[in-house]
Short mmCIF file of C-alpha atoms and ligand atoms in Angstrom, two decimals:
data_model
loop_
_atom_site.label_atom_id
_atom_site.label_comp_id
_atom_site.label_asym_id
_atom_site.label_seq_id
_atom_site.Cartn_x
_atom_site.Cartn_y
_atom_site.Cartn_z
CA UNK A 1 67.01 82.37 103.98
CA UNK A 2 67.70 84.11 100.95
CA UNK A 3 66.67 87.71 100.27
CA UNK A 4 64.95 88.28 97.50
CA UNK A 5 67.45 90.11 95.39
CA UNK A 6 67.57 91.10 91.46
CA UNK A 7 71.00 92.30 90.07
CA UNK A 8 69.48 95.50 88.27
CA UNK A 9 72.70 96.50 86.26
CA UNK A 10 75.66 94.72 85.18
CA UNK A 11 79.09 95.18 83.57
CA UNK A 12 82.16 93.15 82.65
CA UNK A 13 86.08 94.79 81.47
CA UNK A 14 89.38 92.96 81.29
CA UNK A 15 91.96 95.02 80.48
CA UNK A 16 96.44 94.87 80.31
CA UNK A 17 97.76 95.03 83.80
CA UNK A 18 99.92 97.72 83.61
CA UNK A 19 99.64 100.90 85.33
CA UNK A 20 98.31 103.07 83.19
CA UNK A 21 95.15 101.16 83.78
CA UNK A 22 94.78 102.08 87.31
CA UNK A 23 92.64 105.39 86.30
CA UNK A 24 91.19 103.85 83.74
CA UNK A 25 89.47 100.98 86.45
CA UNK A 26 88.66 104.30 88.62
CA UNK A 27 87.05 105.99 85.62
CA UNK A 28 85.34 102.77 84.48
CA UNK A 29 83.63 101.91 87.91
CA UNK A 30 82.34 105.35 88.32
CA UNK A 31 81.08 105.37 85.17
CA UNK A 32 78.80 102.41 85.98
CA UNK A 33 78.03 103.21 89.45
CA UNK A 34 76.85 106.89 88.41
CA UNK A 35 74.60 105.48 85.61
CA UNK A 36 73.45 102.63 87.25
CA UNK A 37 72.44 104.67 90.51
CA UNK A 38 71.32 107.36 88.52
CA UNK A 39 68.94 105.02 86.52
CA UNK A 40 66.94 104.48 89.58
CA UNK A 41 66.65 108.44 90.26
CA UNK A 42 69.22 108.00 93.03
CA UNK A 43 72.28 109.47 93.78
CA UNK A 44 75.79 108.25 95.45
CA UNK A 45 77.01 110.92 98.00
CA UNK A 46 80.96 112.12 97.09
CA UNK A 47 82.22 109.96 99.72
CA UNK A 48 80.53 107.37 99.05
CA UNK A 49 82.10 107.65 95.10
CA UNK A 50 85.36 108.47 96.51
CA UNK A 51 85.78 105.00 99.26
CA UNK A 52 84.55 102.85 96.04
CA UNK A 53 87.30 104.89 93.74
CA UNK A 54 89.89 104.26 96.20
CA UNK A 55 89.48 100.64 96.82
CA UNK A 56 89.20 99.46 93.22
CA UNK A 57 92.42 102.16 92.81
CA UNK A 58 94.17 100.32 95.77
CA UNK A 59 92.88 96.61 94.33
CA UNK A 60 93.98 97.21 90.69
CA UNK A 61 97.33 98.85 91.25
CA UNK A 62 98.34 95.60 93.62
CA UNK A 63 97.11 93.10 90.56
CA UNK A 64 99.83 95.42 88.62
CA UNK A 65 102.78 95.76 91.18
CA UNK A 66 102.28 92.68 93.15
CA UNK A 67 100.65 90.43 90.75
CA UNK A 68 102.17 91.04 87.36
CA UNK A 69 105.84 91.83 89.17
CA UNK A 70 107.30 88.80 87.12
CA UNK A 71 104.50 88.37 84.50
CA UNK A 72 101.95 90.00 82.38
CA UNK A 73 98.53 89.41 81.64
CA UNK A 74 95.23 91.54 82.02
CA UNK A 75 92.88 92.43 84.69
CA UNK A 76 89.43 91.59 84.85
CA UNK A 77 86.74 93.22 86.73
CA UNK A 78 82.82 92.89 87.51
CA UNK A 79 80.81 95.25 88.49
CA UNK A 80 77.01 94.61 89.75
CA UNK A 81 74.30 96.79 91.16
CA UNK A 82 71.59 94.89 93.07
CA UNK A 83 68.15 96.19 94.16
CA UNK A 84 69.04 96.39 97.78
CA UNK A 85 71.46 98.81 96.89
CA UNK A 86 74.57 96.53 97.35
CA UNK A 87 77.36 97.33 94.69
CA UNK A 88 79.48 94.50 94.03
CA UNK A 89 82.98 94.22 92.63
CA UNK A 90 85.64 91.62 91.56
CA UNK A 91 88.92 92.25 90.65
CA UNK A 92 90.90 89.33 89.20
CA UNK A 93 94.51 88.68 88.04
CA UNK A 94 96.06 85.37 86.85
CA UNK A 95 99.46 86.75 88.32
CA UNK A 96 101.65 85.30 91.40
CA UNK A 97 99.25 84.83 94.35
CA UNK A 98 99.59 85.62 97.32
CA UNK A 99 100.99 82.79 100.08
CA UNK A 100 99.19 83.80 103.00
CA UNK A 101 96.05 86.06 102.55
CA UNK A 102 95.48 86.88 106.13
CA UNK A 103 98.96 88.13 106.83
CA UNK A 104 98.88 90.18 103.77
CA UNK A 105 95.63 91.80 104.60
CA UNK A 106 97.63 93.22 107.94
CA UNK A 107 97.63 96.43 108.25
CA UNK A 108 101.32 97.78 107.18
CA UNK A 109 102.43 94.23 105.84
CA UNK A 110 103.91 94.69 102.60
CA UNK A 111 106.64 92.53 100.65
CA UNK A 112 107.34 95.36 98.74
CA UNK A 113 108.60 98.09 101.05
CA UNK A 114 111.58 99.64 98.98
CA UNK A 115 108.92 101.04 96.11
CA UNK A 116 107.31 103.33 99.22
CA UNK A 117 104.44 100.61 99.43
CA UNK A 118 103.29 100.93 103.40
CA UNK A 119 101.23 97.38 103.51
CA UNK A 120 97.73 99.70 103.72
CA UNK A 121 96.10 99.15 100.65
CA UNK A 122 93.80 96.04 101.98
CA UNK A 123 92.95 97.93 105.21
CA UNK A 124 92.03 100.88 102.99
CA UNK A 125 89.52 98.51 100.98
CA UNK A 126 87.82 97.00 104.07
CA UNK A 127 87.65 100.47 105.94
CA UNK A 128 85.77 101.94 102.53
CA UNK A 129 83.97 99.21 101.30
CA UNK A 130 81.43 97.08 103.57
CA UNK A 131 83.13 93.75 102.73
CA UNK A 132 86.44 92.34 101.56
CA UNK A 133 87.03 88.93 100.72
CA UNK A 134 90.51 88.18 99.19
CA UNK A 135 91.02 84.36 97.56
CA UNK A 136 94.54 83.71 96.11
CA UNK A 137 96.54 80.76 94.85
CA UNK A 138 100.28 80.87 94.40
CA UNK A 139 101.29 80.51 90.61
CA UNK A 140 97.70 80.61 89.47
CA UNK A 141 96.19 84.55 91.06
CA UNK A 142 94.22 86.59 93.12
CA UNK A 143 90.40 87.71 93.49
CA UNK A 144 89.00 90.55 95.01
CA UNK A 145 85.57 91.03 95.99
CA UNK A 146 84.29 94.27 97.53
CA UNK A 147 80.99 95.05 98.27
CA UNK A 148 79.42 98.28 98.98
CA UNK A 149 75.92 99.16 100.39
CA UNK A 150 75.05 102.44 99.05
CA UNK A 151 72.45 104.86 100.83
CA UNK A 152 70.42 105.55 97.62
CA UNK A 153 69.73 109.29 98.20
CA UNK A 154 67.16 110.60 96.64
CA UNK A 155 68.04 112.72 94.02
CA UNK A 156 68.03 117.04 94.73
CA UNK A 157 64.79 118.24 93.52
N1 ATP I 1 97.01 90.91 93.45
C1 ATP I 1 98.04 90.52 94.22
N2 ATP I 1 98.91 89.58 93.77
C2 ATP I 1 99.96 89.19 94.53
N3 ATP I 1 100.24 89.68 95.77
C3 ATP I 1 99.41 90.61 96.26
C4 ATP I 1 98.27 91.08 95.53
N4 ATP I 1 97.63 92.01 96.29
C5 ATP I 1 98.32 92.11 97.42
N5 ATP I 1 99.39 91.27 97.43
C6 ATP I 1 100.35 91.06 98.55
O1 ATP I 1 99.75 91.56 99.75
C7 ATP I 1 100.59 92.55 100.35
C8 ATP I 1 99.72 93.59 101.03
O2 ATP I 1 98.97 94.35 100.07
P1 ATP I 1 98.53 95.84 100.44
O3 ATP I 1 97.84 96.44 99.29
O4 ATP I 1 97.80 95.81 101.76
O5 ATP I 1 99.93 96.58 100.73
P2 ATP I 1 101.04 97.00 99.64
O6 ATP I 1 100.49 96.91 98.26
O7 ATP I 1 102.27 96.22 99.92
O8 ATP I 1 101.30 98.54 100.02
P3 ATP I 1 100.34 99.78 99.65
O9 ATP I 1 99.04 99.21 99.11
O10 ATP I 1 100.13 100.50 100.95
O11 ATP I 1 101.08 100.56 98.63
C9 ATP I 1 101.47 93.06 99.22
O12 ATP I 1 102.68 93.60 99.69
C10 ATP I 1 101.66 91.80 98.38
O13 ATP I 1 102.66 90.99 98.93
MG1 MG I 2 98.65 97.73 97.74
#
């Protein structure tokens, strides 16, 4: 059965993957995650800003290392606020793929460990986030979607 769901706020960037961009994702998504939460006279607790921060940090700065290593092209991500207070987000490159998703969501796998990369960055997004799913194809990309259910606080009166 399906719940009965409306997505109450929406918004779409794509942007150069290069790593300069990587505080401008963290920026963006709190940008629409305080406004959109704030519309509704609800708050997100600091932690709650800071795990969703983190994980589209961690997601965006693999599209750029990992992704773009040999190529460039741009980032895209989706952000989406639903009236259950889930918070949805994708982030998409059309860069190398990745072989074998479940191995590289391991903690501490990494095929990049000369740069100081320590293979955590997908078991920092599912510890923050309430969901991960990863979908990749070699030569053609990778998706990210990460979604959040926020508590909603009522704001301080
Ligand atoms: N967008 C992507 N495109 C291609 N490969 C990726 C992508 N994201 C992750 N990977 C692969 O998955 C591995 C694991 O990613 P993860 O973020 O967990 O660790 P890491 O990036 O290697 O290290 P850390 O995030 O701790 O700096 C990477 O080493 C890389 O091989
Ligand atoms: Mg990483």
């Amino acid at each position: 059965v399906k719940k009965d769901r409306k997505v109450l706020n929406e918004a779409r960037i794509r942007f150069k993957g290069i790593s300069a961009n990587e505080a401008f994702a963290r920026i963006c998504v709190s940008g629409f995650v305080i406004s959109a939460v704030g519309a509704l006279g609800r708050t997100l607790t600091a932690e709650e800003l800071a795990d969703i921060k983190t994980s589209v940090s961690e997601a965006v700065t693999n599209s750029v290392v990992h992704g773009y290593r040999d190529s460039k092209g741009d980032v895209s991500m989706t952000m989406r606020l639903f009236s259950d207070g889930e918070l949805y987000i994708s982030i998409t490159d059309k860069g190398c793929g990745i072989e074998d998703v479940s191995k590289a969501r391991e903690p501490l796998y990494t095929t990049d460990p000369m740069n100081d990369r320590c293979g955590m960055g997908f078991s920092i997004m599912e510890s923050f986030m309430t969901r991960l799913t990863v979908t990749s194809a070699p030569g053609k990309g990778t998706k990210v979607v990460m979604t959040k259910k926020l508590s909603l606080e009522e704001e301080d009166k």
